[in-house]
């Protein structure tokens, strides 16, 4: 069974990606073995979503905005995912990973969800 950490932020996608690159470099032993961090993605605003004609594409893009709002993060601009590669958690567990991300990105800028369902 896959274990994923999904993060939603109020940071612009470009700035977030820069910060993620620094985090991966700073904690390379963690991200080369225990966890896989994926690139940042943009979360569209409601106005941008209104311009999407394709119903399936609109639903897919809107989901990130709705989830971030459901967990209390207003005006989310970006998101990214981390997959657990080492199920023995030899480097750090998911709660410790969430703390690391809040420390590095600013706790006021991010929410961290386990399997996109549970706030950690």
PDB file of C-alpha atoms in Angstrom:
ATOM      1  CA  UNK A   1       0.000   0.000   0.000  1.00  0.00           C
ATOM      2  CA  UNK A   2       1.337   3.414  -0.964  1.00  0.00           C
ATOM      3  CA  UNK A   3       1.867   6.079   1.663  1.00  0.00           C
ATOM      4  CA  UNK A   4       1.805   9.629   0.338  1.00  0.00           C
ATOM      5  CA  UNK A   5       2.136  13.061   1.870  1.00  0.00           C
ATOM      6  CA  UNK A   6       0.364  15.852  -0.004  1.00  0.00           C
ATOM      7  CA  UNK A   7       1.186  19.455   0.792  1.00  0.00           C
ATOM      8  CA  UNK A   8      -0.743  22.595  -0.107  1.00  0.00           C
ATOM      9  CA  UNK A   9       0.888  26.012   0.178  1.00  0.00           C
ATOM     10  CA  UNK A  10       0.177  29.699  -0.307  1.00  0.00           C
ATOM     11  CA  UNK A  11       3.535  30.099  -2.069  1.00  0.00           C
ATOM     12  CA  UNK A  12       3.730  30.807  -5.791  1.00  0.00           C
ATOM     13  CA  UNK A  13       4.646  27.645  -7.671  1.00  0.00           C
ATOM     14  CA  UNK A  14       8.016  29.015  -8.854  1.00  0.00           C
ATOM     15  CA  UNK A  15       9.100  30.058  -5.374  1.00  0.00           C
ATOM     16  CA  UNK A  16       7.888  26.761  -3.930  1.00  0.00           C
ATOM     17  CA  UNK A  17       9.899  24.777  -6.484  1.00  0.00           C
ATOM     18  CA  UNK A  18      13.041  26.738  -5.604  1.00  0.00           C
ATOM     19  CA  UNK A  19      12.494  25.987  -1.921  1.00  0.00           C
ATOM     20  CA  UNK A  20      11.819  22.296  -2.629  1.00  0.00           C
ATOM     21  CA  UNK A  21      15.083  22.066  -4.558  1.00  0.00           C
ATOM     22  CA  UNK A  22      16.935  23.527  -1.561  1.00  0.00           C
ATOM     23  CA  UNK A  23      15.195  21.108   0.823  1.00  0.00           C
ATOM     24  CA  UNK A  24      16.074  18.126  -1.393  1.00  0.00           C
ATOM     25  CA  UNK A  25      19.687  19.260  -1.504  1.00  0.00           C
ATOM     26  CA  UNK A  26      19.900  19.981   2.225  1.00  0.00           C
ATOM     27  CA  UNK A  27      18.339  16.637   3.182  1.00  0.00           C
ATOM     28  CA  UNK A  28      19.646  14.569   0.273  1.00  0.00           C
ATOM     29  CA  UNK A  29      20.110  11.401   2.338  1.00  0.00           C
ATOM     30  CA  UNK A  30      16.405  11.452   3.212  1.00  0.00           C
ATOM     31  CA  UNK A  31      15.192  12.203  -0.315  1.00  0.00           C
ATOM     32  CA  UNK A  32      17.601   9.821  -2.022  1.00  0.00           C
ATOM     33  CA  UNK A  33      16.502   6.859   0.067  1.00  0.00           C
ATOM     34  CA  UNK A  34      13.434   7.142   2.283  1.00  0.00           C
ATOM     35  CA  UNK A  35      11.200   9.638   0.491  1.00  0.00           C
ATOM     36  CA  UNK A  36      10.547  10.766  -3.092  1.00  0.00           C
ATOM     37  CA  UNK A  37       9.608  14.441  -3.513  1.00  0.00           C
ATOM     38  CA  UNK A  38       7.754  15.440  -6.674  1.00  0.00           C
ATOM     39  CA  UNK A  39       7.775  18.829  -8.384  1.00  0.00           C
ATOM     40  CA  UNK A  40       5.455  21.640  -7.364  1.00  0.00           C
ATOM     41  CA  UNK A  41       2.164  22.159  -9.192  1.00  0.00           C
ATOM     42  CA  UNK A  42       0.070  25.284  -9.510  1.00  0.00           C
ATOM     43  CA  UNK A  43      -3.366  25.486  -7.908  1.00  0.00           C
ATOM     44  CA  UNK A  44      -5.734  27.524 -10.027  1.00  0.00           C
ATOM     45  CA  UNK A  45      -7.952  30.276  -8.642  1.00  0.00           C
ATOM     46  CA  UNK A  46     -11.727  30.105  -8.983  1.00  0.00           C
ATOM     47  CA  UNK A  47     -11.524  32.679 -11.780  1.00  0.00           C
ATOM     48  CA  UNK A  48      -9.011  30.550 -13.683  1.00  0.00           C
ATOM     49  CA  UNK A  49     -11.151  27.444 -13.160  1.00  0.00           C
ATOM     50  CA  UNK A  50     -14.160  29.212 -14.695  1.00  0.00           C
ATOM     51  CA  UNK A  51     -12.248  29.509 -17.976  1.00  0.00           C
ATOM     52  CA  UNK A  52     -11.771  25.742 -18.328  1.00  0.00           C
ATOM     53  CA  UNK A  53     -14.335  24.273 -20.713  1.00  0.00           C
ATOM     54  CA  UNK A  54     -13.487  20.572 -20.416  1.00  0.00           C
ATOM     55  CA  UNK A  55     -15.472  19.155 -17.477  1.00  0.00           C
ATOM     56  CA  UNK A  56     -12.938  16.441 -16.602  1.00  0.00           C
ATOM     57  CA  UNK A  57      -9.983  18.833 -16.672  1.00  0.00           C
ATOM     58  CA  UNK A  58     -11.916  21.356 -14.581  1.00  0.00           C
ATOM     59  CA  UNK A  59     -12.783  18.689 -11.990  1.00  0.00           C
ATOM     60  CA  UNK A  60      -9.164  17.529 -11.778  1.00  0.00           C
ATOM     61  CA  UNK A  61      -7.833  21.070 -11.357  1.00  0.00           C
ATOM     62  CA  UNK A  62     -10.555  22.109  -8.909  1.00  0.00           C
ATOM     63  CA  UNK A  63      -9.915  19.184  -6.560  1.00  0.00           C
ATOM     64  CA  UNK A  64      -6.664  20.662  -5.206  1.00  0.00           C
ATOM     65  CA  UNK A  65      -8.359  23.972  -4.427  1.00  0.00           C
ATOM     66  CA  UNK A  66     -11.289  22.275  -2.687  1.00  0.00           C
ATOM     67  CA  UNK A  67      -9.097  20.000  -0.567  1.00  0.00           C
ATOM     68  CA  UNK A  68      -6.865  22.872   0.553  1.00  0.00           C
ATOM     69  CA  UNK A  69      -9.927  24.919   1.527  1.00  0.00           C
ATOM     70  CA  UNK A  70     -11.513  21.966   3.336  1.00  0.00           C
ATOM     71  CA  UNK A  71      -8.470  21.759   5.604  1.00  0.00           C
ATOM     72  CA  UNK A  72      -8.395  25.497   6.284  1.00  0.00           C
ATOM     73  CA  UNK A  73      -5.822  26.839   3.836  1.00  0.00           C
ATOM     74  CA  UNK A  74      -7.358  29.771   2.006  1.00  0.00           C
ATOM     75  CA  UNK A  75      -5.836  31.098  -1.215  1.00  0.00           C
ATOM     76  CA  UNK A  76      -3.647  28.060  -1.884  1.00  0.00           C
ATOM     77  CA  UNK A  77      -1.398  28.639  -4.874  1.00  0.00           C
ATOM     78  CA  UNK A  78       0.661  25.465  -5.120  1.00  0.00           C
ATOM     79  CA  UNK A  79       0.948  21.875  -4.017  1.00  0.00           C
ATOM     80  CA  UNK A  80       3.370  18.975  -4.124  1.00  0.00           C
ATOM     81  CA  UNK A  81       3.523  15.357  -3.110  1.00  0.00           C
ATOM     82  CA  UNK A  82       6.022  13.169  -1.303  1.00  0.00           C
ATOM     83  CA  UNK A  83       5.903   9.375  -1.482  1.00  0.00           C
ATOM     84  CA  UNK A  84       7.256   7.145   1.249  1.00  0.00           C
ATOM     85  CA  UNK A  85       9.917   4.947  -0.322  1.00  0.00           C
ATOM     86  CA  UNK A  86      11.121   3.287   2.899  1.00  0.00           C
ATOM     87  CA  UNK A  87       8.148   1.829   4.779  1.00  0.00           C
ATOM     88  CA  UNK A  88      10.413   1.109   7.784  1.00  0.00           C
ATOM     89  CA  UNK A  89      10.827   4.884   8.284  1.00  0.00           C
ATOM     90  CA  UNK A  90      14.539   4.538   8.973  1.00  0.00           C
ATOM     91  CA  UNK A  91      15.258   8.218   8.257  1.00  0.00           C
ATOM     92  CA  UNK A  92      12.142   9.813   9.779  1.00  0.00           C
ATOM     93  CA  UNK A  93       8.447   9.075  10.119  1.00  0.00           C
ATOM     94  CA  UNK A  94       5.675  11.005   8.370  1.00  0.00           C
ATOM     95  CA  UNK A  95       5.027  13.285  11.362  1.00  0.00           C
ATOM     96  CA  UNK A  96       8.707  14.213  11.470  1.00  0.00           C
ATOM     97  CA  UNK A  97       8.607  14.880   7.721  1.00  0.00           C
ATOM     98  CA  UNK A  98       5.593  17.166   8.217  1.00  0.00           C
ATOM     99  CA  UNK A  99       7.487  19.087  10.916  1.00  0.00           C
ATOM    100  CA  UNK A 100      10.531  19.430   8.659  1.00  0.00           C
ATOM    101  CA  UNK A 101       8.359  20.840   5.849  1.00  0.00           C
ATOM    102  CA  UNK A 102       6.615  23.312   8.166  1.00  0.00           C
ATOM    103  CA  UNK A 103      10.008  24.433   9.494  1.00  0.00           C
ATOM    104  CA  UNK A 104      11.500  24.870   6.022  1.00  0.00           C
ATOM    105  CA  UNK A 105       8.473  26.446   4.302  1.00  0.00           C
ATOM    106  CA  UNK A 106       6.926  28.299   7.249  1.00  0.00           C
ATOM    107  CA  UNK A 107       4.090  26.780   9.253  1.00  0.00           C
ATOM    108  CA  UNK A 108       1.752  29.594   8.181  1.00  0.00           C
ATOM    109  CA  UNK A 109       2.385  28.765   4.502  1.00  0.00           C
ATOM    110  CA  UNK A 110       1.584  25.051   4.380  1.00  0.00           C
ATOM    111  CA  UNK A 111      -0.779  22.276   5.348  1.00  0.00           C
ATOM    112  CA  UNK A 112       0.436  18.679   5.262  1.00  0.00           C
ATOM    113  CA  UNK A 113      -1.931  15.759   4.654  1.00  0.00           C
ATOM    114  CA  UNK A 114      -1.319  12.043   4.974  1.00  0.00           C
ATOM    115  CA  UNK A 115      -2.815  10.246   1.966  1.00  0.00           C
ATOM    116  CA  UNK A 116      -4.650  13.496   1.134  1.00  0.00           C
ATOM    117  CA  UNK A 117      -7.134  12.753   3.938  1.00  0.00           C
ATOM    118  CA  UNK A 118      -5.616  13.371   7.362  1.00  0.00           C
ATOM    119  CA  UNK A 119      -3.954  16.546   8.585  1.00  0.00           C
ATOM    120  CA  UNK A 120      -0.539  15.826  10.129  1.00  0.00           C
TER     121      UNK A 120
END
